[in-house]
Amino acid sequence: MVKGSSTVKQIHEIPVSILDLAPIVVGGTAAESFKNTLDLARHAEKWGYHRYWLAEHHNMTGIASSATSVVIGHVAAGTEKIRVGSGGIMLSNHAPLVIAEQFGTLESLYPGRIDLGLGRAPGSDQLAARALRRGLGSDGHDFPEQLSELRSYLNPSLGNRPMGVRAVPGEGLNIPIWLLGSSGFSAQLAGQLGLPFAFASHFAPDYILQALELYRSHFRPSEALEEPYAMIGINVFAADSVEEAQRLATSQQQQFLNLIRGRPGQLNPPVESMEPLWTAQEKAIVQSQLSYTVAGNKDTVREQLNRYLKLTQADELIVTGQIYDHQARLRSYEILAEVMNGN
C-alpha cells in the first residue's frame, strides 16, 4: 500500500519518475524512437528513477507511443526493476475488458512492475477518435462506468463486470490504477475511490491547485491508499549551462506552437530564439500551457523544482522533456538524477 504525505518535501526526498512521449524527430523514424526510449529507460533505471511511463496519442506524426501497451512491454522486457506503465491509457478508446487483459498480460510477464494510469480524454483529434471507436460515440462522459467495469475485471469482488465474462490474464492481479487528469473531474473521482492521482500540469497547469485540493478534500481511504497520493507533471530541460537548457526547450515550444496552429508534426531541432517564429499572442499561449517548465543548470533545476513542490505539496514528480538530440536528452535526465539523488 502506497502512503501519501502531508509534509512539504524537497526534490531529493521524493520519488521522481519519467513520462516519455516517444518523440519522432524531424528526419527520424518510429523505430529509432523506440530504440531511444529503451536506451533512456535503461539509463533511468540505473540513475534511480521510480517509474517510466508512456502515453497514448493517436494521429500525431511526432509521437510513436500510440500502441501504448506494446511499448510498455518493450520497455519492461529491456529493463529489470523500474516500474513501467501508462501515463496514460485513454479508456474511452478501448473496451475495459481489453485493457484488463493487456495489463493482466503485462503484469503476468513482469510481476510487481506495471502501473495502469487512465485518462478519459481521447488523446487524439475527432477524426482519429471516431476511427478508434468505430462509431461507439463515447466522449468520456461514461468514464466512471468504464473504470468501474475495468476494476471489476481485476477484482471480481467489486461486482460490476458483465456476467460470465472474466479477464484472463488479469483477474486477481494487483495492478495499481492511477487516474490522470487536467481538471477537477478525475481529481474528485480519484479521491472518492481512494486511488492515486496524477495531474497533467506539464501541458495544462491552470487548474492544478484547485484539482489537488479537490482530490485531497474528497479522499477516502481504500485498499490501495491510506492517504492521498498526488503526482504532478513538469517539463524539465537540464544542461550544463542555463543558456543551453533554454535552447533545448525551444524544440518543445515549437511543438506546442504547431499544435495551437493545428499543424502537429515531428519534433524540430532547437533554435537560438523563438521570437521570429511566433506572434505575441502565440507566445503567451505557449508559455501559459508550458508554465510548469524548468530549464536550466543543476542549481536552477533544484531551486525551481523545490519551488513547485512547496506550492503543490506533491508526493511525486513525473518529468518529461521533448529534446531533439538523444544524447542531450540523456544528459538532461542525468543532471536531474544528480539533483534528485542529493548531489
mmCIF file of C-alpha atoms in Angstrom:
data_model
loop_
_atom_site.group_PDB
_atom_site.id
_atom_site.type_symbol
_atom_site.label_atom_id
_atom_site.label_comp_id
_atom_site.label_asym_id
_atom_site.label_seq_id
_atom_site.Cartn_x
_atom_site.Cartn_y
_atom_site.Cartn_z
ATOM 1 C CA MET A 1 0.000 0.000 0.000
ATOM 2 C CA VAL A 2 1.344 3.423 -1.026
ATOM 3 C CA LYS A 3 1.184 6.175 1.543
ATOM 4 C CA GLY A 4 0.865 9.861 0.817
ATOM 5 C CA SER A 5 2.473 12.656 2.775
ATOM 6 C CA SER A 6 1.098 15.857 4.280
ATOM 7 C CA THR A 7 4.519 17.404 4.820
ATOM 8 C CA VAL A 8 6.368 19.506 2.265
ATOM 9 C CA LYS A 9 9.425 17.704 0.967
ATOM 10 C CA GLN A 10 12.275 18.669 -1.330
ATOM 11 C CA ILE A 11 13.248 17.077 -4.591
ATOM 12 C CA HIS A 12 15.844 14.732 -3.091
ATOM 13 C CA GLU A 13 13.241 13.378 -0.635
ATOM 14 C CA ILE A 14 10.533 12.176 -3.036
ATOM 15 C CA PRO A 15 10.269 9.696 -5.928
ATOM 16 C CA VAL A 16 10.890 11.138 -9.376
ATOM 17 C CA SER A 17 9.587 9.405 -12.489
ATOM 18 C CA ILE A 18 9.740 9.885 -16.263
ATOM 19 C CA LEU A 19 6.963 10.375 -18.803
ATOM 20 C CA ASP A 20 8.292 9.523 -22.254
ATOM 21 C CA LEU A 21 6.225 10.703 -25.226
ATOM 22 C CA ALA A 22 8.473 8.628 -27.527
ATOM 23 C CA PRO A 23 9.212 11.593 -29.811
ATOM 24 C CA ILE A 24 9.779 11.082 -33.522
ATOM 25 C CA VAL A 25 12.193 13.818 -34.513
ATOM 26 C CA VAL A 26 12.437 15.534 -37.884
ATOM 27 C CA GLY A 27 14.440 13.168 -40.060
ATOM 28 C CA GLY A 28 13.855 10.238 -37.701
ATOM 29 C CA THR A 29 11.611 7.172 -37.602
ATOM 30 C CA ALA A 30 9.391 5.399 -35.091
ATOM 31 C CA ALA A 31 11.928 2.556 -34.980
ATOM 32 C CA GLU A 32 14.630 4.994 -33.869
ATOM 33 C CA SER A 33 12.221 6.458 -31.314
ATOM 34 C CA PHE A 34 11.633 3.046 -29.741
ATOM 35 C CA LYS A 35 15.369 2.371 -29.634
ATOM 36 C CA ASN A 36 15.917 5.689 -27.852
ATOM 37 C CA THR A 37 13.025 5.026 -25.472
ATOM 38 C CA LEU A 38 14.566 1.770 -24.298
ATOM 39 C CA ASP A 39 18.001 3.368 -24.006
ATOM 40 C CA LEU A 40 16.593 6.168 -21.853
ATOM 41 C CA ALA A 41 14.649 3.674 -19.716
ATOM 42 C CA ARG A 42 17.798 1.664 -19.049
ATOM 43 C CA HIS A 43 19.649 4.806 -18.016
ATOM 44 C CA ALA A 44 16.681 5.903 -15.884
ATOM 45 C CA GLU A 45 16.762 2.594 -14.040
ATOM 46 C CA LYS A 46 20.484 2.977 -13.377
ATOM 47 C CA TRP A 47 20.075 6.580 -12.214
ATOM 48 C CA GLY A 48 17.322 5.772 -9.704
ATOM 49 C CA TYR A 49 14.111 6.984 -11.342
ATOM 50 C CA HIS A 50 10.998 5.388 -9.851
ATOM 51 C CA ARG A 51 8.682 4.846 -12.824
ATOM 52 C CA TYR A 52 8.843 5.032 -16.593
ATOM 53 C CA TRP A 53 5.502 5.865 -18.183
ATOM 54 C CA LEU A 54 4.363 6.124 -21.789
ATOM 55 C CA ALA A 55 1.315 7.930 -23.119
ATOM 56 C CA GLU A 56 -1.381 7.087 -25.634
ATOM 57 C CA HIS A 57 -1.661 9.566 -28.505
ATOM 58 C CA HIS A 58 -3.086 8.985 -31.976
ATOM 59 C CA ASN A 59 -2.804 10.618 -35.395
ATOM 60 C CA MET A 60 0.293 12.547 -34.310
ATOM 61 C CA THR A 61 3.332 12.127 -36.547
ATOM 62 C CA GLY A 62 5.709 13.219 -33.787
ATOM 63 C CA ILE A 63 4.694 10.671 -31.124
ATOM 64 C CA ALA A 64 5.378 6.946 -31.502
ATOM 65 C CA SER A 65 3.620 5.501 -28.441
ATOM 66 C CA SER A 66 0.124 5.025 -29.903
ATOM 67 C CA ALA A 67 0.168 1.258 -29.187
ATOM 68 C CA THR A 68 0.985 2.058 -25.573
ATOM 69 C CA SER A 69 0.668 -1.430 -24.085
ATOM 70 C CA VAL A 70 3.061 -2.812 -26.694
ATOM 71 C CA VAL A 71 5.694 -0.155 -25.963
ATOM 72 C CA ILE A 72 5.319 -0.752 -22.212
ATOM 73 C CA GLY A 73 6.127 -4.414 -22.858
ATOM 74 C CA HIS A 74 9.157 -3.393 -24.939
ATOM 75 C CA VAL A 75 10.498 -1.235 -22.089
ATOM 76 C CA ALA A 76 9.711 -3.733 -19.338
ATOM 77 C CA ALA A 77 11.432 -6.522 -21.283
ATOM 78 C CA GLY A 78 14.582 -4.439 -21.658
ATOM 79 C CA THR A 79 14.823 -3.338 -18.026
ATOM 80 C CA GLU A 80 14.955 -5.191 -14.724
ATOM 81 C CA LYS A 81 13.337 -3.339 -11.832
ATOM 82 C CA ILE A 82 11.980 0.097 -12.736
ATOM 83 C CA ARG A 83 8.193 0.337 -12.717
ATOM 84 C CA VAL A 84 6.738 0.723 -16.213
ATOM 85 C CA GLY A 85 3.268 1.909 -17.074
ATOM 86 C CA SER A 86 0.852 4.169 -18.880
ATOM 87 C CA GLY A 87 0.561 7.875 -18.416
ATOM 88 C CA GLY A 88 -1.948 7.138 -19.642
ATOM 89 C CA ILE A 89 -4.248 4.778 -21.428
ATOM 90 C CA MET A 90 -7.256 6.731 -22.749
ATOM 91 C CA LEU A 91 -10.043 4.456 -21.574
ATOM 92 C CA SER A 92 -12.669 5.995 -23.839
ATOM 93 C CA ASN A 93 -10.817 4.470 -26.805
ATOM 94 C CA HIS A 94 -10.990 0.894 -25.513
ATOM 95 C CA ALA A 95 -13.245 -1.813 -24.169
ATOM 96 C CA PRO A 96 -12.403 -2.185 -20.457
ATOM 97 C CA LEU A 97 -12.008 -5.948 -20.921
ATOM 98 C CA VAL A 98 -9.246 -5.401 -23.495
ATOM 99 C CA ILE A 99 -7.278 -3.148 -21.133
ATOM 100 C CA ALA A 100 -7.744 -5.593 -18.269
ATOM 101 C CA GLU A 101 -6.370 -8.398 -20.443
ATOM 102 C CA GLN A 102 -3.494 -6.332 -21.830
ATOM 103 C CA PHE A 103 -2.322 -5.138 -18.440
ATOM 104 C CA GLY A 104 -3.022 -8.518 -16.900
ATOM 105 C CA THR A 105 -0.657 -9.922 -19.515
ATOM 106 C CA LEU A 106 1.979 -7.284 -18.760
ATOM 107 C CA GLU A 107 1.713 -7.858 -15.002
ATOM 108 C CA SER A 108 1.977 -11.619 -15.523
ATOM 109 C CA LEU A 109 5.116 -11.160 -17.615
ATOM 110 C CA TYR A 110 6.708 -8.506 -15.377
ATOM 111 C CA PRO A 111 5.190 -9.034 -11.909
ATOM 112 C CA GLY A 112 5.207 -6.136 -9.479
ATOM 113 C CA ARG A 113 6.397 -3.613 -12.068
ATOM 114 C CA ILE A 114 3.326 -2.494 -14.027
ATOM 115 C CA ASP A 115 1.235 0.669 -13.459
ATOM 116 C CA LEU A 116 -2.079 1.411 -15.169
ATOM 117 C CA GLY A 117 -2.642 5.149 -15.484
ATOM 118 C CA LEU A 118 -6.006 6.045 -17.026
ATOM 119 C CA GLY A 119 -7.340 9.180 -18.668
ATOM 120 C CA ARG A 120 -10.778 9.969 -20.045
ATOM 121 C CA ALA A 121 -9.791 12.198 -22.998
ATOM 122 C CA PRO A 122 -9.378 10.562 -26.430
ATOM 123 C CA GLY A 123 -5.717 11.549 -26.829
ATOM 124 C CA SER A 124 -6.396 12.399 -30.450
ATOM 125 C CA ASP A 125 -8.403 14.603 -32.777
ATOM 126 C CA GLN A 126 -12.062 13.953 -33.619
ATOM 127 C CA LEU A 127 -11.325 12.057 -36.826
ATOM 128 C CA ALA A 128 -8.916 9.683 -35.097
ATOM 129 C CA ALA A 129 -11.259 9.293 -32.137
ATOM 130 C CA ARG A 130 -14.052 8.284 -34.489
ATOM 131 C CA ALA A 131 -11.788 5.799 -36.229
ATOM 132 C CA LEU A 132 -10.709 4.290 -32.903
ATOM 133 C CA ARG A 133 -14.215 3.944 -31.524
ATOM 134 C CA ARG A 134 -15.806 2.559 -34.676
ATOM 135 C CA GLY A 135 -18.967 4.574 -34.050
ATOM 136 C CA LEU A 136 -19.382 3.795 -30.358
ATOM 137 C CA GLY A 137 -19.602 7.516 -29.710
ATOM 138 C CA SER A 138 -18.031 7.682 -26.250
ATOM 139 C CA ASP A 139 -16.867 11.184 -25.326
ATOM 140 C CA GLY A 140 -15.606 10.402 -21.832
ATOM 141 C CA HIS A 141 -18.896 11.009 -20.011
ATOM 142 C CA ASP A 142 -19.140 7.315 -19.175
ATOM 143 C CA PHE A 143 -15.583 7.138 -17.804
ATOM 144 C CA PRO A 144 -16.714 6.301 -14.231
ATOM 145 C CA GLU A 145 -18.734 3.341 -15.546
ATOM 146 C CA GLN A 146 -15.878 2.158 -17.751
ATOM 147 C CA LEU A 147 -13.464 2.470 -14.849
ATOM 148 C CA SER A 148 -15.775 0.508 -12.575
ATOM 149 C CA GLU A 149 -16.074 -2.278 -15.152
ATOM 150 C CA LEU A 150 -12.306 -2.393 -15.658
ATOM 151 C CA ARG A 151 -11.609 -2.556 -11.937
ATOM 152 C CA SER A 152 -14.137 -5.367 -11.506
ATOM 153 C CA TYR A 153 -12.332 -7.496 -14.104
ATOM 154 C CA LEU A 154 -9.199 -7.252 -11.970
ATOM 155 C CA ASN A 155 -11.090 -7.596 -8.685
ATOM 156 C CA PRO A 156 -14.366 -9.523 -9.166
ATOM 157 C CA SER A 157 -15.495 -8.673 -5.614
ATOM 158 C CA LEU A 158 -16.281 -5.173 -6.896
ATOM 159 C CA GLY A 159 -19.076 -6.809 -8.883
ATOM 160 C CA ASN A 160 -19.586 -4.543 -11.891
ATOM 161 C CA ARG A 161 -18.457 -6.767 -14.764
ATOM 162 C CA PRO A 162 -20.823 -8.419 -17.261
ATOM 163 C CA MET A 163 -21.999 -11.789 -16.004
ATOM 164 C CA GLY A 164 -19.931 -14.683 -17.281
ATOM 165 C CA VAL A 165 -17.037 -12.541 -18.554
ATOM 166 C CA ARG A 166 -13.610 -12.873 -16.968
ATOM 167 C CA ALA A 167 -10.273 -11.227 -17.764
ATOM 168 C CA VAL A 168 -7.657 -13.939 -18.252
ATOM 169 C CA PRO A 169 -4.958 -12.916 -17.522
ATOM 170 C CA GLY A 170 -5.914 -10.019 -15.279
ATOM 171 C CA GLU A 171 -8.354 -11.349 -12.728
ATOM 172 C CA GLY A 172 -6.923 -11.338 -9.211
ATOM 173 C CA LEU A 173 -3.783 -9.391 -10.110
ATOM 174 C CA ASN A 174 -2.738 -6.371 -8.080
ATOM 175 C CA ILE A 175 -2.157 -3.752 -10.779
ATOM 176 C CA PRO A 176 -2.030 -0.209 -9.351
ATOM 177 C CA ILE A 177 -4.566 2.044 -11.061
ATOM 178 C CA TRP A 178 -3.922 5.781 -11.285
ATOM 179 C CA LEU A 179 -6.353 8.414 -12.500
ATOM 180 C CA LEU A 180 -4.866 11.139 -14.677
ATOM 181 C CA GLY A 181 -6.398 14.495 -15.408
ATOM 182 C CA SER A 182 -6.140 18.217 -16.015
ATOM 183 C CA SER A 183 -9.419 19.261 -14.367
ATOM 184 C CA GLY A 184 -11.471 18.562 -11.295
ATOM 185 C CA PHE A 185 -13.410 15.606 -12.671
ATOM 186 C CA SER A 186 -10.753 12.906 -12.361
ATOM 187 C CA ALA A 187 -9.304 14.571 -9.260
ATOM 188 C CA GLN A 188 -12.593 14.263 -7.376
ATOM 189 C CA LEU A 189 -13.234 10.732 -8.693
ATOM 190 C CA ALA A 190 -9.743 9.583 -7.678
ATOM 191 C CA GLY A 191 -10.312 10.966 -4.202
ATOM 192 C CA GLN A 192 -13.690 9.297 -3.808
ATOM 193 C CA LEU A 193 -12.275 5.936 -4.928
ATOM 194 C CA GLY A 194 -9.089 6.235 -2.860
ATOM 195 C CA LEU A 195 -6.808 5.994 -5.891
ATOM 196 C CA PRO A 196 -3.553 7.842 -6.628
ATOM 197 C CA PHE A 197 -3.934 10.902 -8.849
ATOM 198 C CA ALA A 198 -1.599 12.438 -11.437
ATOM 199 C CA PHE A 199 -2.187 15.972 -12.720
ATOM 200 C CA ALA A 200 -1.121 16.904 -16.252
ATOM 201 C CA SER A 201 0.466 20.190 -15.244
ATOM 202 C CA HIS A 202 3.202 19.743 -17.860
ATOM 203 C CA PHE A 203 0.754 20.922 -20.544
ATOM 204 C CA ALA A 204 -2.409 22.101 -18.723
ATOM 205 C CA PRO A 205 -1.353 23.786 -15.473
ATOM 206 C CA ASP A 206 -4.129 26.312 -14.934
ATOM 207 C CA TYR A 207 -6.315 24.213 -12.633
ATOM 208 C CA ILE A 208 -3.618 22.346 -10.716
ATOM 209 C CA LEU A 209 -4.074 23.827 -7.243
ATOM 210 C CA GLN A 210 -7.864 23.547 -7.355
ATOM 211 C CA ALA A 211 -7.665 19.963 -8.630
ATOM 212 C CA LEU A 212 -5.225 18.921 -5.921
ATOM 213 C CA GLU A 213 -7.473 20.486 -3.280
ATOM 214 C CA LEU A 214 -10.490 18.649 -4.685
ATOM 215 C CA TYR A 215 -8.578 15.378 -4.674
ATOM 216 C CA ARG A 216 -7.344 15.741 -1.116
ATOM 217 C CA SER A 217 -10.612 17.027 0.299
ATOM 218 C CA HIS A 218 -12.655 14.209 -1.282
ATOM 219 C CA PHE A 219 -10.185 11.449 -0.484
ATOM 220 C CA ARG A 220 -11.484 8.294 1.157
ATOM 221 C CA PRO A 221 -9.037 5.622 2.340
ATOM 222 C CA SER A 222 -9.106 2.403 0.317
ATOM 223 C CA GLU A 223 -7.268 -0.874 -0.098
ATOM 224 C CA ALA A 224 -4.951 0.962 -2.473
ATOM 225 C CA LEU A 225 -4.173 4.028 -0.336
ATOM 226 C CA GLU A 226 -4.434 5.125 3.269
ATOM 227 C CA GLU A 227 -3.805 8.778 2.406
ATOM 228 C CA PRO A 228 -3.950 10.924 -0.746
ATOM 229 C CA TYR A 229 -1.035 10.456 -3.129
ATOM 230 C CA ALA A 230 -0.603 13.086 -5.827
ATOM 231 C CA MET A 231 1.900 13.236 -8.647
ATOM 232 C CA ILE A 232 2.391 16.287 -10.877
ATOM 233 C CA GLY A 233 3.913 16.579 -14.332
ATOM 234 C CA ILE A 234 6.729 19.031 -15.043
ATOM 235 C CA ASN A 235 8.760 19.691 -18.175
ATOM 236 C CA VAL A 236 12.459 19.615 -17.364
ATOM 237 C CA PHE A 237 15.309 20.713 -19.619
ATOM 238 C CA ALA A 238 18.637 20.429 -17.840
ATOM 239 C CA ALA A 239 22.067 21.163 -19.266
ATOM 240 C CA ASP A 240 25.482 22.249 -18.069
ATOM 241 C CA SER A 241 24.543 25.878 -18.751
ATOM 242 C CA VAL A 242 21.285 27.778 -18.409
ATOM 243 C CA GLU A 243 21.602 29.034 -21.972
ATOM 244 C CA GLU A 244 21.912 25.535 -23.422
ATOM 245 C CA ALA A 245 18.935 24.277 -21.413
ATOM 246 C CA GLN A 246 16.799 27.148 -22.641
ATOM 247 C CA ARG A 247 17.888 26.412 -26.213
ATOM 248 C CA LEU A 248 16.924 22.720 -25.831
ATOM 249 C CA ALA A 249 13.476 23.772 -24.608
ATOM 250 C CA THR A 250 12.714 25.503 -27.923
ATOM 251 C CA SER A 251 12.001 22.124 -29.555
ATOM 252 C CA GLN A 252 9.028 21.646 -27.245
ATOM 253 C CA GLN A 253 7.968 25.256 -27.683
ATOM 254 C CA GLN A 254 7.909 24.726 -31.445
ATOM 255 C CA GLN A 255 5.885 21.548 -30.961
ATOM 256 C CA PHE A 256 3.208 23.348 -28.941
ATOM 257 C CA LEU A 257 3.225 26.280 -31.351
ATOM 258 C CA ASN A 258 2.464 23.875 -34.194
ATOM 259 C CA LEU A 259 -0.287 22.263 -32.113
ATOM 260 C CA ILE A 260 -2.128 25.527 -31.498
ATOM 261 C CA ARG A 261 -1.785 26.305 -35.198
ATOM 262 C CA GLY A 262 -3.420 22.961 -35.972
ATOM 263 C CA ARG A 263 -0.317 21.579 -37.663
ATOM 264 C CA PRO A 264 1.165 18.922 -35.359
ATOM 265 C CA GLY A 265 4.325 17.329 -36.668
ATOM 266 C CA GLN A 266 7.636 15.765 -35.802
ATOM 267 C CA LEU A 267 9.915 17.255 -33.164
ATOM 268 C CA ASN A 268 12.049 20.051 -34.602
ATOM 269 C CA PRO A 269 15.680 20.818 -33.776
ATOM 270 C CA PRO A 270 16.194 23.603 -31.211
ATOM 271 C CA VAL A 271 16.646 27.189 -32.345
ATOM 272 C CA GLU A 272 18.576 30.067 -30.857
ATOM 273 C CA SER A 273 15.447 32.209 -30.477
ATOM 274 C CA MET A 274 11.700 31.657 -30.775
ATOM 275 C CA GLU A 275 10.977 35.328 -31.413
ATOM 276 C CA PRO A 276 10.972 35.091 -35.233
ATOM 277 C CA LEU A 277 8.678 32.057 -35.097
ATOM 278 C CA TRP A 278 5.674 33.147 -33.028
ATOM 279 C CA THR A 279 3.399 36.137 -32.589
ATOM 280 C CA ALA A 280 2.969 37.825 -29.226
ATOM 281 C CA GLN A 281 -0.384 36.081 -28.759
ATOM 282 C CA GLU A 282 1.035 32.682 -29.674
ATOM 283 C CA LYS A 283 3.961 33.219 -27.326
ATOM 284 C CA ALA A 284 1.583 33.980 -24.455
ATOM 285 C CA ILE A 285 -0.492 30.855 -25.146
ATOM 286 C CA VAL A 286 2.515 28.534 -25.392
ATOM 287 C CA GLN A 287 4.190 29.963 -22.304
ATOM 288 C CA SER A 288 0.939 29.622 -20.360
ATOM 289 C CA GLN A 289 0.486 25.978 -21.365
ATOM 290 C CA LEU A 290 4.121 25.226 -20.547
ATOM 291 C CA SER A 291 4.353 27.288 -17.379
ATOM 292 C CA TYR A 292 5.269 24.190 -15.351
ATOM 293 C CA THR A 293 8.616 24.030 -17.106
ATOM 294 C CA VAL A 294 12.119 24.133 -15.648
ATOM 295 C CA ALA A 295 15.038 24.931 -17.956
ATOM 296 C CA GLY A 296 18.486 25.486 -16.523
ATOM 297 C CA ASN A 297 21.603 24.050 -14.965
ATOM 298 C CA LYS A 298 21.681 21.812 -11.903
ATOM 299 C CA ASP A 299 21.250 24.633 -9.400
ATOM 300 C CA THR A 300 18.372 26.190 -11.340
ATOM 301 C CA VAL A 301 16.615 22.854 -11.691
ATOM 302 C CA ARG A 302 16.925 22.116 -7.971
ATOM 303 C CA GLU A 303 15.661 25.546 -6.947
ATOM 304 C CA GLN A 304 12.681 25.624 -9.289
ATOM 305 C CA LEU A 305 11.558 22.053 -8.636
ATOM 306 C CA ASN A 306 11.623 22.704 -4.901
ATOM 307 C CA ARG A 307 9.501 25.792 -5.523
ATOM 308 C CA TYR A 308 6.872 23.704 -7.353
ATOM 309 C CA LEU A 309 6.935 21.124 -4.563
ATOM 310 C CA LYS A 310 6.359 23.814 -1.944
ATOM 311 C CA LEU A 311 3.454 25.201 -3.977
ATOM 312 C CA THR A 312 1.721 21.873 -4.656
ATOM 313 C CA GLN A 313 2.939 19.604 -1.820
ATOM 314 C CA ALA A 314 3.121 16.824 -4.404
ATOM 315 C CA ASP A 315 4.139 13.345 -3.264
ATOM 316 C CA GLU A 316 5.932 12.517 -6.525
ATOM 317 C CA LEU A 317 7.096 14.261 -9.685
ATOM 318 C CA ILE A 318 6.853 12.870 -13.184
ATOM 319 C CA VAL A 319 9.055 14.761 -15.598
ATOM 320 C CA THR A 320 9.138 14.952 -19.345
ATOM 321 C CA GLY A 321 11.141 16.900 -21.873
ATOM 322 C CA GLN A 322 10.817 16.868 -25.641
ATOM 323 C CA ILE A 323 14.510 17.139 -26.525
ATOM 324 C CA TYR A 324 15.571 16.695 -30.140
ATOM 325 C CA ASP A 325 19.038 15.213 -29.665
ATOM 326 C CA HIS A 326 19.027 11.889 -27.817
ATOM 327 C CA GLN A 327 22.408 12.448 -26.162
ATOM 328 C CA ALA A 328 21.251 15.843 -24.903
ATOM 329 C CA ARG A 329 18.094 14.181 -23.592
ATOM 330 C CA LEU A 330 20.159 11.607 -21.717
ATOM 331 C CA ARG A 331 22.332 14.353 -20.258
ATOM 332 C CA SER A 332 19.258 16.286 -19.132
ATOM 333 C CA TYR A 333 17.915 13.309 -17.197
ATOM 334 C CA GLU A 334 21.374 12.563 -15.823
ATOM 335 C CA ILE A 335 21.630 16.080 -14.376
ATOM 336 C CA LEU A 336 18.152 15.762 -12.903
ATOM 337 C CA ALA A 337 19.136 12.408 -11.381
ATOM 338 C CA GLU A 338 22.069 14.112 -9.657
ATOM 339 C CA VAL A 339 19.621 16.648 -8.207
ATOM 340 C CA MET A 340 17.117 14.039 -7.030
ATOM 341 C CA ASN A 341 19.928 11.952 -5.506
ATOM 342 C CA GLY A 342 21.074 14.958 -3.448
ATOM 343 C CA ASN A 343 24.267 15.654 -5.404
#
